[in-house]
Tab-separated table of C-alpha atoms in Angstrom:
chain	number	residue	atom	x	y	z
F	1	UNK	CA	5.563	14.016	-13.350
F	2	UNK	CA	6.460	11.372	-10.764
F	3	UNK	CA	7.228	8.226	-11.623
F	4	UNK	CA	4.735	5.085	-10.619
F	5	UNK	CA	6.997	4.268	-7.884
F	6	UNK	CA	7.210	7.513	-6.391
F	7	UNK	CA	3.357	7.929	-6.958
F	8	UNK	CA	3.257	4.717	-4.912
F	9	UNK	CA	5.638	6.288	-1.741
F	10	UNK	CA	3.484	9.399	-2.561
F	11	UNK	CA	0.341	7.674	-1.980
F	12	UNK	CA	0.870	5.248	0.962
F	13	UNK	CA	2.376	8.350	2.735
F	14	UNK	CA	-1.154	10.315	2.442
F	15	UNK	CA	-2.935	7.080	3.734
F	16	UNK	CA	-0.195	6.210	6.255
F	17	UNK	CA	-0.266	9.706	8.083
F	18	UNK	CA	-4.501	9.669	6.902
F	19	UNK	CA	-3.709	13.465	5.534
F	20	UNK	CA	-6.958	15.531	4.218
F	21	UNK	CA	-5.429	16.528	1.049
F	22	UNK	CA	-6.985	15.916	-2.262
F	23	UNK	CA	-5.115	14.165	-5.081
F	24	UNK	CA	-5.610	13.489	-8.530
F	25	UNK	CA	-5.614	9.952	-9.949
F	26	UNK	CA	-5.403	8.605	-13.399
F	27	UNK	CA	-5.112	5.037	-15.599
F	28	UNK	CA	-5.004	1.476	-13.881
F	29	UNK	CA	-2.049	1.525	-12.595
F	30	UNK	CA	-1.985	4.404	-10.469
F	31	UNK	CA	-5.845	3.208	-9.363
F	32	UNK	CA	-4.435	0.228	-8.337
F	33	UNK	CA	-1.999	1.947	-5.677
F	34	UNK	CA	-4.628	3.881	-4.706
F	35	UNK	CA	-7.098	1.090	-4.027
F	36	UNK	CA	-4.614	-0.900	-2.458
F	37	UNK	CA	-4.008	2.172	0.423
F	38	UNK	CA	-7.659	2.300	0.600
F	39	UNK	CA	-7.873	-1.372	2.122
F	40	UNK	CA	-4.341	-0.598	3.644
F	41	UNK	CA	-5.910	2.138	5.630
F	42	UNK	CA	-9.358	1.010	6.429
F	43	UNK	CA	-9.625	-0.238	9.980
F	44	UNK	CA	-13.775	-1.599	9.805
F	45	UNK	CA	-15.911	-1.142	6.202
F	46	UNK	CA	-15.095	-0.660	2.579
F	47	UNK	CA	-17.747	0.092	0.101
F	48	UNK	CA	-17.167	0.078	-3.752
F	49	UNK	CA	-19.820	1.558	-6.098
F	50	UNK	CA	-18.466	-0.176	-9.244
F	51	UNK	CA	-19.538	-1.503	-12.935
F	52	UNK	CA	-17.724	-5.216	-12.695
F	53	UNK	CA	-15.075	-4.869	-10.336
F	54	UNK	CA	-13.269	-7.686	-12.197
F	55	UNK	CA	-11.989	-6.638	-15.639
F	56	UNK	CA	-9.252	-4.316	-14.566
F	57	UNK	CA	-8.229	-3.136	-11.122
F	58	UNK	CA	-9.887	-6.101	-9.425
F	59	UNK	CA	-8.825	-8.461	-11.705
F	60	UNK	CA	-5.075	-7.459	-10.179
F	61	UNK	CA	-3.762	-10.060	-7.758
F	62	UNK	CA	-2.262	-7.051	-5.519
F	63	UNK	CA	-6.167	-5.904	-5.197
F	64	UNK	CA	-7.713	-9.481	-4.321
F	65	UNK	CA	-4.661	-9.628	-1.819
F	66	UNK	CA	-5.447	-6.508	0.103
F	67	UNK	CA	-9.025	-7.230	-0.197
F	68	UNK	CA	-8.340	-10.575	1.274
F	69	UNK	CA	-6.173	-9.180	4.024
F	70	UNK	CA	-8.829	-6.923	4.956
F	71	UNK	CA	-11.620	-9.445	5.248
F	72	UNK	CA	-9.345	-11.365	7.115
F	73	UNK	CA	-8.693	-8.592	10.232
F	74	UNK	CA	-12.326	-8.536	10.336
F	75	UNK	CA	-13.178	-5.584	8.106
F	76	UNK	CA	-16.546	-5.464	6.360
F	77	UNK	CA	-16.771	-5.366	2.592
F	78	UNK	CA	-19.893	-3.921	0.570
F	79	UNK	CA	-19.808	-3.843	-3.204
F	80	UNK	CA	-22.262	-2.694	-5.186
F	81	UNK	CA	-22.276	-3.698	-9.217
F	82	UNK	CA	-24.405	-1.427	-11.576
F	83	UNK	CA	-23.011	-3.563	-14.899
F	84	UNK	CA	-23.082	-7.481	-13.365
F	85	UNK	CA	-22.575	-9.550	-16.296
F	86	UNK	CA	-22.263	-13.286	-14.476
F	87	UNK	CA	-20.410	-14.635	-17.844
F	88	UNK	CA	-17.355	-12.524	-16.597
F	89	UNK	CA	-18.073	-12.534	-13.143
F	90	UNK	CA	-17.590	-16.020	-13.138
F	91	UNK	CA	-13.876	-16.416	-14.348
F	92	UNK	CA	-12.802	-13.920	-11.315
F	93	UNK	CA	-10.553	-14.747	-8.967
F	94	UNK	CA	-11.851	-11.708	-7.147
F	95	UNK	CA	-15.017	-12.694	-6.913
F	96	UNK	CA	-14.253	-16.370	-6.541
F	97	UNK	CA	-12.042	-15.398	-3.472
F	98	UNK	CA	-15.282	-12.872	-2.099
F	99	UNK	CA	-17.612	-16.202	-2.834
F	100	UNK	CA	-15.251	-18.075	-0.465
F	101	UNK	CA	-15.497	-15.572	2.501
F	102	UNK	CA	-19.495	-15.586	2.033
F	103	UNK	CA	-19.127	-19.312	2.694
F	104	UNK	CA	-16.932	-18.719	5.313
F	105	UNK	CA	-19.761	-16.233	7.368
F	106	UNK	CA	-17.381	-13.161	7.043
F	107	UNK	CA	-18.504	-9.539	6.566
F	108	UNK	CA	-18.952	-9.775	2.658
F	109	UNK	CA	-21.803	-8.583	0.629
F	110	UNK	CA	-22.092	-8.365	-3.376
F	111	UNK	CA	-24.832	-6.759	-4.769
F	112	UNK	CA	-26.266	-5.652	-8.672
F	113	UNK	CA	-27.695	-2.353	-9.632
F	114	UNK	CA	-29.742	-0.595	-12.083
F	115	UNK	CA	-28.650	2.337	-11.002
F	116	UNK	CA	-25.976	4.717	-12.282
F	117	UNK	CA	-24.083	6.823	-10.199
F	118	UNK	CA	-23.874	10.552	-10.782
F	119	UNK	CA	-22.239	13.968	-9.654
F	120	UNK	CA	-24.375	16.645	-10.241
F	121	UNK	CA	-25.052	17.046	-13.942
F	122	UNK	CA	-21.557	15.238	-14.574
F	123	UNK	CA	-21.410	11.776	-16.523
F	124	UNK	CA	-21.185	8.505	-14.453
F	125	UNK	CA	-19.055	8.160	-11.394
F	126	UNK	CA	-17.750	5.301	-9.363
F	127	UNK	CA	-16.273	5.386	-6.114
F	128	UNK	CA	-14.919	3.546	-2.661
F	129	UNK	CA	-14.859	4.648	0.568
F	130	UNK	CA	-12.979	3.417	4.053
F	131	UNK	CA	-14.221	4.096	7.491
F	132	UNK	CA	-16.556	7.041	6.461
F	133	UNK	CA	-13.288	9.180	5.747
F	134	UNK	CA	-10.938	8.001	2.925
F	135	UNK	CA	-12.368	7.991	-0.570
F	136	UNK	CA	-11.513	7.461	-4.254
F	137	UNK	CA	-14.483	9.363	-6.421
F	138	UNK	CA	-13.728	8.316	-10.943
F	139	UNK	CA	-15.164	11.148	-12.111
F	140	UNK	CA	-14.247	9.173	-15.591
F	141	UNK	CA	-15.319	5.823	-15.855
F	142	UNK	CA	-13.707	5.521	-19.084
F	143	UNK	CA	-10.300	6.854	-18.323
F	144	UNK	CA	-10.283	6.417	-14.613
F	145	UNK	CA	-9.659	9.109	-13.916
F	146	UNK	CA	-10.056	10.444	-9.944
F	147	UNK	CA	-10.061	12.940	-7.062
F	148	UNK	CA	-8.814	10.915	-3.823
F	149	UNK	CA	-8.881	11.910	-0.445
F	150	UNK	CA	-7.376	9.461	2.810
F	151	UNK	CA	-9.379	11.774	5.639
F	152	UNK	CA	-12.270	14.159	4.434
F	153	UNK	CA	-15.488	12.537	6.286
F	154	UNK	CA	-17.398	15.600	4.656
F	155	UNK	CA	-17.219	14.280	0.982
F	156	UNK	CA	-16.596	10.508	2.654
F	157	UNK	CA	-20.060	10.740	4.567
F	158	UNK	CA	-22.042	11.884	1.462
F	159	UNK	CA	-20.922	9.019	-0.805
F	160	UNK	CA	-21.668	6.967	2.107
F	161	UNK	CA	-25.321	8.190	2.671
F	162	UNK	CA	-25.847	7.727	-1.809
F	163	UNK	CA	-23.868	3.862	-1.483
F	164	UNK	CA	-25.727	2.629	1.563
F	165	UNK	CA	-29.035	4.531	-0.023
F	166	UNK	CA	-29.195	2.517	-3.390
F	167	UNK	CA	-27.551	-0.816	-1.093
F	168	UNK	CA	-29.988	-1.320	1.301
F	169	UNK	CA	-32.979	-0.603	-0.892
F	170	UNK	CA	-34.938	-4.295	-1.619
F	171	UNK	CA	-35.972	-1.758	-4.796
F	172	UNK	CA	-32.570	-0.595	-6.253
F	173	UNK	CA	-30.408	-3.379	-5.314
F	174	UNK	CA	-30.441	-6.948	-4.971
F	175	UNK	CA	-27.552	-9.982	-4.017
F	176	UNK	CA	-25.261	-11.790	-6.392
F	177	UNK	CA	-25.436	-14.996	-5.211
F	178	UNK	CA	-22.006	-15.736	-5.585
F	179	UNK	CA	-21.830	-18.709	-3.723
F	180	UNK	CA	-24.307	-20.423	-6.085
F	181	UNK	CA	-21.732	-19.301	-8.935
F	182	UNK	CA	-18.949	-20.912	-7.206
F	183	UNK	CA	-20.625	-23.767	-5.833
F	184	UNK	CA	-19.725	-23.395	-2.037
F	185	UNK	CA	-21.814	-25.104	0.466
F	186	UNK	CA	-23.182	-23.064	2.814
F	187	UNK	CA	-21.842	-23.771	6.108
């Protein structure tokens, strides 16, 4: 078993040289590294299909950091919420940070969901995906656990088509006003 610092080298090596290979990933921790390489790697859009987003992994300040980096070179960030609980999403720096950007006319969009993600007759999933070709699918909501992949378009494209599917429906999905939350003007 490798230890979290080789899973790390491991990791930013398969996103680094964008390698098709699948990988397994488990726990917070080793999310985190994987999330991070995601954002890393991505060169123009992120989408996360995820229940807060701010209790765990993007509660992390090495997450809100490579999420801010991101937004920063110009990359576009989609996230879509299917558990939105304001009371929580209110004490993130995450989302406080995301708020900001709104304010600040960058490529950020926060939406809620009814919906629930699924793989076939599998339990819940939730997922990210960079550029149409690097992905992160938690087959395990519970115990995050993952299949990852830094360059398979073919699995990349279909959790694409499902995201922007539920996202752009006025029916399925609708914004977080995070601004309101954080009280930033709208300039």
């Amino acid at each position: 078993m490798k230890t979290i610092s080789e899973y790390s080298i491991f990791v930013s090596e398969l996103a680094k040289n964008r390698e098709n290979r699948i990988f397994l990933n488990s726990d917070e921790e080793h999310g985190l590294i994987v999330y991070v390489n995601l954002l890393k790697s991505a060169k123009k859009q992120i989408r996360i299909f995820a229940g807060r987003l701010c209790e765990h992994i993007g509660n992390k300040p090495e997450f809100v950091e490579a999420i801010s980096e991101f937004i920063e070179n110009n990359g576009q960030v989609s996230i879509l919420l299917n558990n939105y609980d304001e009371k929580i999403i209110v004490n993130s720096p995450l989302f406080k940070r995301l708020a900001y950007y709104i304010s600040e006319k960058k490529k950020v969009k926060v939406k809620k969901t009814e919906v629930t993600a699924r793989l076939g007759d599998n339990g819940q999933v939730h997922f990210a995906i960079a550029d149409d070709a690097a992905y992160r699918l938690e087959t395990d909501v519970v115990e995050r656990t993952a299949q990852c992949n830094f360059n398979d378009s073919t699995i990349a494209t279909k959790l694409v088509s499902a995201f922007d599917q539920i996202f752009n429906s006025e029916e399925y999905s609708h914004d977080i006003p995070l601004m309101n939350l954080f009280s930033y003007d709208v300039k």
